[in-house]
Coordinates of C-alpha atoms and ligand atoms in Angstrom, one line a residue:
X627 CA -56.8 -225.5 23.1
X628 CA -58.0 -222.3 21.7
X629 CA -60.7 -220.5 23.9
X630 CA -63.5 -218.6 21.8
X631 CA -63.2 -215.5 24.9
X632 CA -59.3 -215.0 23.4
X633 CA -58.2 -212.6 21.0
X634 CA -56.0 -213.4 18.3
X635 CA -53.4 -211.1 18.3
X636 CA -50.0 -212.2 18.6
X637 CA -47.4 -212.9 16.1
X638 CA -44.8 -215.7 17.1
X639 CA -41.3 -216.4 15.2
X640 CA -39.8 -220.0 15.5
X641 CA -36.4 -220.4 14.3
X642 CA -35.6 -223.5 13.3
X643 CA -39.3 -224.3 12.9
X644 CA -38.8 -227.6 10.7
X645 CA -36.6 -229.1 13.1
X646 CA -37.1 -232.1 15.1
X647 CA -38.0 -230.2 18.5
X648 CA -39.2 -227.3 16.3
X649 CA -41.6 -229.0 14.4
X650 CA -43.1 -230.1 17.8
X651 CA -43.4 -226.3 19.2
X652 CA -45.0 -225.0 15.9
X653 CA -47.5 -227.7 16.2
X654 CA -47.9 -226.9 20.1
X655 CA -48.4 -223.6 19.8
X656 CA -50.8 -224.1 17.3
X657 CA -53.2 -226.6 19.7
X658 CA -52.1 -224.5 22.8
X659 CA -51.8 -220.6 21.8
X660 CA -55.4 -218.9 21.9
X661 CA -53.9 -215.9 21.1
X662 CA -51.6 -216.6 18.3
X663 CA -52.6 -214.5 15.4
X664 CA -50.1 -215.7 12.8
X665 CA -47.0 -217.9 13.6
X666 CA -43.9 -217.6 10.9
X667 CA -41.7 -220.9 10.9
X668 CA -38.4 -219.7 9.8
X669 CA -35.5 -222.4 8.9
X670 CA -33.0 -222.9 6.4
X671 CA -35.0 -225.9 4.7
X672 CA -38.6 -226.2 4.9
X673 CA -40.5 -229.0 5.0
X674 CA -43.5 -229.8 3.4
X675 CA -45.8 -230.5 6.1
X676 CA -45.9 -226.9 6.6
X677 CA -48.9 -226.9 3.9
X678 CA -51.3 -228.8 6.1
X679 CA -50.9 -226.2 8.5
X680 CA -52.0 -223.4 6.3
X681 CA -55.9 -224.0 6.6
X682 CA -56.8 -223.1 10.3
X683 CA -57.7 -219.8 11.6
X684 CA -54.1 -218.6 12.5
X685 CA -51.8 -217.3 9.7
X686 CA -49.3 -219.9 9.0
X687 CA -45.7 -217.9 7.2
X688 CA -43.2 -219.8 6.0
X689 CA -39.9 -218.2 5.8
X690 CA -36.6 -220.1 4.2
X691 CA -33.8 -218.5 6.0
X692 CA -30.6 -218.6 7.4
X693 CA -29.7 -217.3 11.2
X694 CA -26.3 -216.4 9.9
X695 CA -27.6 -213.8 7.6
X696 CA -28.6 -210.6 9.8
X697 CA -30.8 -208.7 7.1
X698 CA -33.1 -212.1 6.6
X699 CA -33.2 -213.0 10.5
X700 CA -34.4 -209.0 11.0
X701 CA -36.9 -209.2 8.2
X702 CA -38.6 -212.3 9.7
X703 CA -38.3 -210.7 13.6
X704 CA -40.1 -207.1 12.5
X705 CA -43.1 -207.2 14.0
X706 CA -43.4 -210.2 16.3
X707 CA -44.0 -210.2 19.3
X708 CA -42.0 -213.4 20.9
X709 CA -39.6 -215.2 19.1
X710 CA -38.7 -218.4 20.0
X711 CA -35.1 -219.2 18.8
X712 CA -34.7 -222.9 18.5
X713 CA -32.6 -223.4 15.2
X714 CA -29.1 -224.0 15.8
X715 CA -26.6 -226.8 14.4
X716 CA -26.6 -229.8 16.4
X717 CA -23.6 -231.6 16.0
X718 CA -21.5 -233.6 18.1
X719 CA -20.4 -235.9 15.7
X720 CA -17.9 -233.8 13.7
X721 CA -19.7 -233.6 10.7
X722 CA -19.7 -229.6 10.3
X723 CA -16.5 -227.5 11.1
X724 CA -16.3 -225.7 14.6
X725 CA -16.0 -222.6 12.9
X726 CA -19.6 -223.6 10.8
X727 CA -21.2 -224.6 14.9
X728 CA -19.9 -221.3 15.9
X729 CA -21.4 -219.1 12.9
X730 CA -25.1 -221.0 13.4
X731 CA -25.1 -221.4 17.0
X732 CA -23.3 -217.9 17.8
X733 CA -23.1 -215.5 15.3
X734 CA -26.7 -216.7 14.7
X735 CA -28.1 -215.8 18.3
X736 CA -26.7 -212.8 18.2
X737 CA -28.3 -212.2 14.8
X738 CA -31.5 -213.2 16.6
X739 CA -31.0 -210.7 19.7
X740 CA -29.8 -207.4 18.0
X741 CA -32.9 -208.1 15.5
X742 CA -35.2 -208.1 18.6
X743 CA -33.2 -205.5 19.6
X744 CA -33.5 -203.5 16.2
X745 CA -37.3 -203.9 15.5
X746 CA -38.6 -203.8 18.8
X747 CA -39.4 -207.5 19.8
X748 CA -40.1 -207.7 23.3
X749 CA -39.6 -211.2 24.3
X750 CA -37.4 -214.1 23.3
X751 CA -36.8 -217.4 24.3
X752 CA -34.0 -219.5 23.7
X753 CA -33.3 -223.0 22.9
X754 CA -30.3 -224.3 25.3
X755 CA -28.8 -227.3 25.8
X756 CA -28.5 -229.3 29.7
X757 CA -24.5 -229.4 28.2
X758 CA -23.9 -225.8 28.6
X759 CA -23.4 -227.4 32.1
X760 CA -22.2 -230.9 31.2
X761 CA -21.3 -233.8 31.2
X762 CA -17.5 -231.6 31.7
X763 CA -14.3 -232.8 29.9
X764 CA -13.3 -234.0 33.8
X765 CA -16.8 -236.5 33.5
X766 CA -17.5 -235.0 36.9
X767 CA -21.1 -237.0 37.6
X768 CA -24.0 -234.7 37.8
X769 CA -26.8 -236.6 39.4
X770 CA -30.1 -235.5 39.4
X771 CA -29.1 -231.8 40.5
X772 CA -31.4 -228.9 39.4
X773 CA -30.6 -225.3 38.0
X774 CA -28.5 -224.0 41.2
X775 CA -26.3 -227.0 42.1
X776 CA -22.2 -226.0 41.9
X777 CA -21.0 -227.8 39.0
X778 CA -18.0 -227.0 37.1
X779 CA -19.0 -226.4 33.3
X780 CA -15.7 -226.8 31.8
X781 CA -15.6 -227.9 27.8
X782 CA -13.6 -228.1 25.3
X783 CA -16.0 -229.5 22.4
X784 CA -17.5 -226.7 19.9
X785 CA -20.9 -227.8 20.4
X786 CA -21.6 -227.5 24.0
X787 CA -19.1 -224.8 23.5
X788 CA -21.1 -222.8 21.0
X789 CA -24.4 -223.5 22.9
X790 CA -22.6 -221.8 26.1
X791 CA -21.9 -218.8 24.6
X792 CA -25.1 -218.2 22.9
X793 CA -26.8 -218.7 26.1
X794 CA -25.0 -216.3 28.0
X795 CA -25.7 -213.9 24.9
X796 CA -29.4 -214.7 25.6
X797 CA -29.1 -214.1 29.5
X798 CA -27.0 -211.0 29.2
X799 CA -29.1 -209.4 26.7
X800 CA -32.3 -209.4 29.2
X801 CA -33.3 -205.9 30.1
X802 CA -31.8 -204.5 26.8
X803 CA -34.2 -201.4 25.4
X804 CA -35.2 -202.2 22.7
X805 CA -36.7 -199.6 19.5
X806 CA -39.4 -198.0 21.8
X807 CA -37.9 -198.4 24.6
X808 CA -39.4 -201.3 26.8
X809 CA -36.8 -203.6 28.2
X810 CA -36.0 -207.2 26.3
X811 CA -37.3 -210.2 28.3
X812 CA -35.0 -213.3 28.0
X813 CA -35.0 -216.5 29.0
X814 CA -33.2 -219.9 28.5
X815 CA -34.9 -223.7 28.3
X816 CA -32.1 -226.5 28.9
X817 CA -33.3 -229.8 27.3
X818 CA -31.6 -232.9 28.5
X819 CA -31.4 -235.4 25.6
X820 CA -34.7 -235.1 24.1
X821 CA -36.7 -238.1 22.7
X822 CA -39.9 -238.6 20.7
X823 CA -41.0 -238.9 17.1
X824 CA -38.5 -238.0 14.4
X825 CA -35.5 -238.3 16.5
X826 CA -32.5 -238.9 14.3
X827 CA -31.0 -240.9 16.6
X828 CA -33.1 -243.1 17.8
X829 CA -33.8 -243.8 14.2
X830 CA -30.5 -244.6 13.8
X831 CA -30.0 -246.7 16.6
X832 CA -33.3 -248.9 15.6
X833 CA -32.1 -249.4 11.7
X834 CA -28.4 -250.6 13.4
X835 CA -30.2 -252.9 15.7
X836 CA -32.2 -254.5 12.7
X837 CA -29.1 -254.7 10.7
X838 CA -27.7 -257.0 13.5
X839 CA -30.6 -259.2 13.8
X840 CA -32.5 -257.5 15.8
X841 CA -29.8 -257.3 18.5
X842 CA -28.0 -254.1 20.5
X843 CA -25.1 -254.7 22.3
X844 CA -24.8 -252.9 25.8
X845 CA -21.5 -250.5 25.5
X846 CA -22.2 -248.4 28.5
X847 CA -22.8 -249.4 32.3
X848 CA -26.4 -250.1 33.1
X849 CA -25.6 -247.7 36.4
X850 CA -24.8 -244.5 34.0
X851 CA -28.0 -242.8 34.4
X852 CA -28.5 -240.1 31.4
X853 CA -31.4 -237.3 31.2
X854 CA -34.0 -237.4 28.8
X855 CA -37.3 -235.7 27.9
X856 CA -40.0 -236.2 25.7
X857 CA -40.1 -234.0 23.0
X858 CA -43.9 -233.2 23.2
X859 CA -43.1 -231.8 26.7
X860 CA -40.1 -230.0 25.5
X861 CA -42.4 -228.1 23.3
X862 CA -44.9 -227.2 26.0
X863 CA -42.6 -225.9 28.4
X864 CA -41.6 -223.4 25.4
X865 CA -45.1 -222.5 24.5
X866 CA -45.8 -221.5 28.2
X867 CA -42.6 -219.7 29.1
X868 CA -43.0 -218.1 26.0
X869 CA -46.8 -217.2 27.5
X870 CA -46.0 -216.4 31.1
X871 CA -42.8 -214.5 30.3
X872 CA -44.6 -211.6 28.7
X873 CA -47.2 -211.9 32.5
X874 CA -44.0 -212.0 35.1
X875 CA -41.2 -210.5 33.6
X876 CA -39.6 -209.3 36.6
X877 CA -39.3 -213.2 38.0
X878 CA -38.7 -214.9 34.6
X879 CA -36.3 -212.8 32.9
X880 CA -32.5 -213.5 32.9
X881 CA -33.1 -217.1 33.8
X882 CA -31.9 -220.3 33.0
X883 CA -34.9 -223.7 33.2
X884 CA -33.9 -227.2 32.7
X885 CA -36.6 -229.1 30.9
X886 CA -37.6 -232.1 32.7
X887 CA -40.5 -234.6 32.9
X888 CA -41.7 -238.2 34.7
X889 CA -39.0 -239.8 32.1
X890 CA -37.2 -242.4 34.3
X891 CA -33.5 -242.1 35.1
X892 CA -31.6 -244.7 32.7
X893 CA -29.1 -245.6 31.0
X894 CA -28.7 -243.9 27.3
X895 CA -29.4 -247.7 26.1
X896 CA -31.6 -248.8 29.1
X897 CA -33.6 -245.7 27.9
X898 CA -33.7 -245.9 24.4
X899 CA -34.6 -250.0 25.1
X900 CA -37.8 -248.6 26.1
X901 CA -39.1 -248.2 23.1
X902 CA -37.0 -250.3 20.6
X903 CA -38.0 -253.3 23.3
X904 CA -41.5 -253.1 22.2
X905 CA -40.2 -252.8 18.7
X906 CA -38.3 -256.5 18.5
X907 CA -34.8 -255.4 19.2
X908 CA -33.1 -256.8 22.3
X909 CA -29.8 -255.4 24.0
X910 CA -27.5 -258.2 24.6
X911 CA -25.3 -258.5 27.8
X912 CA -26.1 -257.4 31.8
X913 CA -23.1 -255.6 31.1
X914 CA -21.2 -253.8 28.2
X915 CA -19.6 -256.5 25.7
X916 CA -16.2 -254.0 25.4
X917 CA -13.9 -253.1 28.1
X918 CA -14.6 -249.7 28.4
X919 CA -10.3 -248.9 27.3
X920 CA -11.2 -250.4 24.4
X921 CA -14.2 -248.3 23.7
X922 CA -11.7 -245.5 24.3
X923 CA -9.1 -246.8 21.9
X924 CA -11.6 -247.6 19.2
X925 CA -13.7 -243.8 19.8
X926 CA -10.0 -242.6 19.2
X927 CA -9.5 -244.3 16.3
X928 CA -12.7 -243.1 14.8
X929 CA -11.5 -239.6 15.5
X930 CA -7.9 -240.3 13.9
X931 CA -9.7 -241.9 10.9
X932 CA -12.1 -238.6 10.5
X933 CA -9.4 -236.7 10.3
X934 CA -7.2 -238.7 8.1
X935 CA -9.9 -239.1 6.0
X936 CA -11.6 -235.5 5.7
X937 CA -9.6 -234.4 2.1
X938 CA -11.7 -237.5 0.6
X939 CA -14.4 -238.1 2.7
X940 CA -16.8 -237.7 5.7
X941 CA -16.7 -240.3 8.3
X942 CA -18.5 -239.4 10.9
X943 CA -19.5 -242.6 13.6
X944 CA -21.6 -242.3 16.3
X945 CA -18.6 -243.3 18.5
X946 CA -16.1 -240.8 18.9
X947 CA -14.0 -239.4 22.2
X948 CA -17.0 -236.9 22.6
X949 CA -20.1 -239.1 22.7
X950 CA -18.3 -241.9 24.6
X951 CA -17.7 -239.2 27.7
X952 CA -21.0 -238.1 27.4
X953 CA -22.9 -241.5 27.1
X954 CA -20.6 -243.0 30.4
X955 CA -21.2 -239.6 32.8
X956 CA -24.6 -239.9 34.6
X957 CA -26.3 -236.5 33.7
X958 CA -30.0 -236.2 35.3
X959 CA -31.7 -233.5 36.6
X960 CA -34.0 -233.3 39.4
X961 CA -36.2 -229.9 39.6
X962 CA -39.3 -227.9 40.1
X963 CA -38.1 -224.6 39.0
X964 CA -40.4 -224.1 36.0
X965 CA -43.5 -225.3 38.0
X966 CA -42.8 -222.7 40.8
X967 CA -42.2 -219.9 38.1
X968 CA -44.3 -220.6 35.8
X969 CA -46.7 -223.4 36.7
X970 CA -45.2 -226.0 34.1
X971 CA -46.8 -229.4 34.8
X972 CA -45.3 -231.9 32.0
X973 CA -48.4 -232.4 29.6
X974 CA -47.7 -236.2 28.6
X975 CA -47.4 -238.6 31.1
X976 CA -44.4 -241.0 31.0
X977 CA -46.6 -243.8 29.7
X978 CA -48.0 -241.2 26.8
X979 CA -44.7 -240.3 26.0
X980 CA -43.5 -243.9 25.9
X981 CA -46.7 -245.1 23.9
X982 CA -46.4 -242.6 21.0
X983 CA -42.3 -242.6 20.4
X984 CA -43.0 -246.6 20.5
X985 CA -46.4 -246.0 17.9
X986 CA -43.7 -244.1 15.7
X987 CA -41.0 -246.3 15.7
X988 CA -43.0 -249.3 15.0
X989 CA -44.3 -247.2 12.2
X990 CA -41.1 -246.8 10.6
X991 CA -40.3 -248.2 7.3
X992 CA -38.0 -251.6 7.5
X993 CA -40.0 -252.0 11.4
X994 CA -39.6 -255.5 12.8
X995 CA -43.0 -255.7 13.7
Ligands
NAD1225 N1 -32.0 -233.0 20.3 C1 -31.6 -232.9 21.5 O1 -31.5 -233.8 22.3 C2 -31.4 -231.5 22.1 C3 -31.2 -231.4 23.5 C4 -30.9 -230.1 24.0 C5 -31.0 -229.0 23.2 N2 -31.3 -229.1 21.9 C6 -31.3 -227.9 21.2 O2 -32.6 -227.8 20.6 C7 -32.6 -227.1 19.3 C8 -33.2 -227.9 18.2 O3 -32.5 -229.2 18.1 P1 -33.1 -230.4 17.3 O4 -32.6 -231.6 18.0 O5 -34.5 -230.2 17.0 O6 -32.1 -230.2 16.0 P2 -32.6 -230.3 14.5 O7 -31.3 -230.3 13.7 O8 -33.6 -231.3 14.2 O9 -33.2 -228.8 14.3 C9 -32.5 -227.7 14.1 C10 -33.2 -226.9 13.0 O10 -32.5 -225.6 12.9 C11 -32.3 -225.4 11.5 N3 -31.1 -224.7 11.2 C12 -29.9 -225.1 11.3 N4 -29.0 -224.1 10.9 C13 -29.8 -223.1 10.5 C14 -29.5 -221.8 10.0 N5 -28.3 -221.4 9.7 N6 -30.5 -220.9 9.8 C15 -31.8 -221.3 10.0 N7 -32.1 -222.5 10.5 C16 -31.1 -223.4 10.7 C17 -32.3 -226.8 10.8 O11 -32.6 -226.7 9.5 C18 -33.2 -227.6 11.7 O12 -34.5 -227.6 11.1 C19 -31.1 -226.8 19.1 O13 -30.8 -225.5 19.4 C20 -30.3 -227.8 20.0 O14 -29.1 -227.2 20.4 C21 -31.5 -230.3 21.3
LIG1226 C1 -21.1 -245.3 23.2 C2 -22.1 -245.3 22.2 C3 -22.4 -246.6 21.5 O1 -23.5 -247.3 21.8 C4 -23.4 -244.6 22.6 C5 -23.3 -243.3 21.9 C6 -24.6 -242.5 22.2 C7 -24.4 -241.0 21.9 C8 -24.4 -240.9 20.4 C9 -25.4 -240.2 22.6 C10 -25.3 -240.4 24.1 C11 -25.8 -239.1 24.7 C12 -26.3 -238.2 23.6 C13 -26.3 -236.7 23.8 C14 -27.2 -236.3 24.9 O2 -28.4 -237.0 25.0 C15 -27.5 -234.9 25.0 C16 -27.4 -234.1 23.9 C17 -27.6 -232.6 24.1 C18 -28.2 -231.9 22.9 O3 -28.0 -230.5 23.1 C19 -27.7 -232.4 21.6 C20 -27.6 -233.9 21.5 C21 -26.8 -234.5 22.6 C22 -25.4 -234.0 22.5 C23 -26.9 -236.1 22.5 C24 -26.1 -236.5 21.2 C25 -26.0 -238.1 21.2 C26 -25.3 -238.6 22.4 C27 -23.9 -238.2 22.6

């Protein structure tokens, strides 16, 4: 909430602004930044909402641009103070080329640190994933383990590939001079598999269900626990690192956060139930209808047909050898790391966060209810 005693004087940059988890910090930052002077929302395609925004006492700049383009990524950083660089190509479905992940998510970052670099931007925060550590392509379990427990982060896919890199880009780049001479400030947020209003997925998942009569059938083990966060507390954990970093430097730079919150430890489905439940779907079976080699078979027929099929077409499922390995290998994290460095207490409560992704899928078109 602004406070009257604060002086507006910060500029912000949010890449990928329009996104689904960037849409949520722009908003954040505009409830929770006293001192944000004028906030510039920078994406390849921006969305209209941005209007509404343009009325109240901070300076709202909308900026169509692309990360892979160095000149328009410096023109937006010059003179900002933060950025926070959330934009990047989330795919994990095969529907962009590797080389098309690696030019957003990579080339991109870099674009976004030598501009900081360039113009003098002090401190930057960047988006990460919880897969730069895994599931890995050995499905090694990770079970509610936190920033320091031994893992081996082994992958093969270009997504969590991509994502890797462009962290350590991030990390290595902290204490970088940059045009003046103070040192860069970086630091990394990991989401786990973030949920909330306007995710894609869950959209997804709630028009299949009421395709098939209002049914879901269980694929993955009940016992599979996978992370998730609500989206609204993704966004506040970015709006105060991006705060406290520029107060404790010295602790915060160079360091990696998972993002976490009082979202219980599920299954993907067992999760997501949560809110389509409410919403009339039901997921059938105590345990998954397919053998899980069949799953296997059938995700590696998907993958066969994409390819076979990419001169004519795109066909891109939500099943694939990929997301199969990554829905059946518990992932959950278990931390306080961002509380002790930087006094993060989730802002929604698990019932809050359940109530309004539940208001918004019941307010979808086609809802059941
Ligand atoms: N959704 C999740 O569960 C999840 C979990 C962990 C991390 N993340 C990370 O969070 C970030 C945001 O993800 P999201 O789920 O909101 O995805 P999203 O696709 O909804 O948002 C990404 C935004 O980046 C923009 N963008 C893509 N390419 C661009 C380019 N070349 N130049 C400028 N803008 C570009 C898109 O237009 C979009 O608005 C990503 O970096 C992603 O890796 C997401
Ligand atoms: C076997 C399936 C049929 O019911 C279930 C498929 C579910 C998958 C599509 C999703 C299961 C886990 C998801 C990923 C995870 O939540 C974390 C992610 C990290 C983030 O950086 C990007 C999104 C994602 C890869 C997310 C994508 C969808 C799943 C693979």
């Amino acid at each position: 909430m602004a406070d009257s005693t604060e002086v507006r004087e910060l500029v912000y940059l949010v890449t990928g602004g329009c996104g689904f988890l960037g849409e949520h910090v722009v908003r954040m930052l505009l409830q929770r930044e006293p001192r944000l002077l004028e906030l510039r929302v920078f994406d390849l395609h921006l969305g209209a909402w941005l209007e509404e925004l343009k009325t109240g006492p901070v300076q709202v700049t909308a900026i169509q641009g692309d990360v892979t383009q160095a000149h328009e990524v410096a023109a937006a950083v010059a003179g900002a103070h933060v950025v926070i660089h959330t934009a990047g190509l989330v795919d994990v479905f095969g529907r962009a080329s590797p080389e098309t992940i690696y030019e957003v998510n990579v080339q991109g970052t870099k674009n976004v640190i030598e501009a900081c670099v360039q113009t003098g931007t002090r401190f930057l925060v960047y988006t990460s994933s919880m897969e730069v550590v895994g599931p890995n392509i050995k499905g090694h379990h990770f079970y509610r383990g936190n920033e320091d427990t031994p893992y081996e982060a082994v992958h093969r896919h270009p997504y969590p590939c991509s994502k890797a890199q462009a962290e350590r880009l991030v990390l290595e780049a902290n204490g970088r001079k940059v045009h003046g001479g103070l040192p860069l400030v970086t630091c990394a947020l990991r989401p786990t598999g973030i949920y909330g209003e306007g995710h894609q997925i869950m959209r997804d998942f709630y028009h299949q269900g009421l395709r098939l009569g209002g049914r879901l059938f269980r694929t993955i083990p009940a016992s599979v626990e996978h992370g998730r966060v609500y989206v609204g507390n993704v966004a506040w954990m970015h709006v105060l690192v991006a705060r406290e970093l520029q107060q404790r430097a010295a602790l915060m730079g160079g360091q990696v956060y998972f993002c976490y919150d009082q979202s219980p430890y599920k299954s993907y489905e067992d999760f997501n139930m949560e809110f389509l439940g409410p919403c009339g779907l039901r997921l059938v079976e105590t345990r998954p209808l397919v053998p899980y080699w069949l799953l296997m078979l059938l995700a590696a027929l998907n993958a066969l047909l994409q390819w076979l099929l990419r001169p004519l077409l795109l066909y891109a499922p939500l099943l694939n050898p990929y997301t199969l390995a990554v829905a059946n290998t518990a992932f959950t994290v278990n931390t306080d790391k961002a509380r002790r460095h930087f006094g993060y207490e989730p802002l929604f409560s698990w019932e809050d966060s359940r109530t309004r992704t539940i208001r918004w899928v019941q307010a979808m078109e086609g809802s059941a209810r």
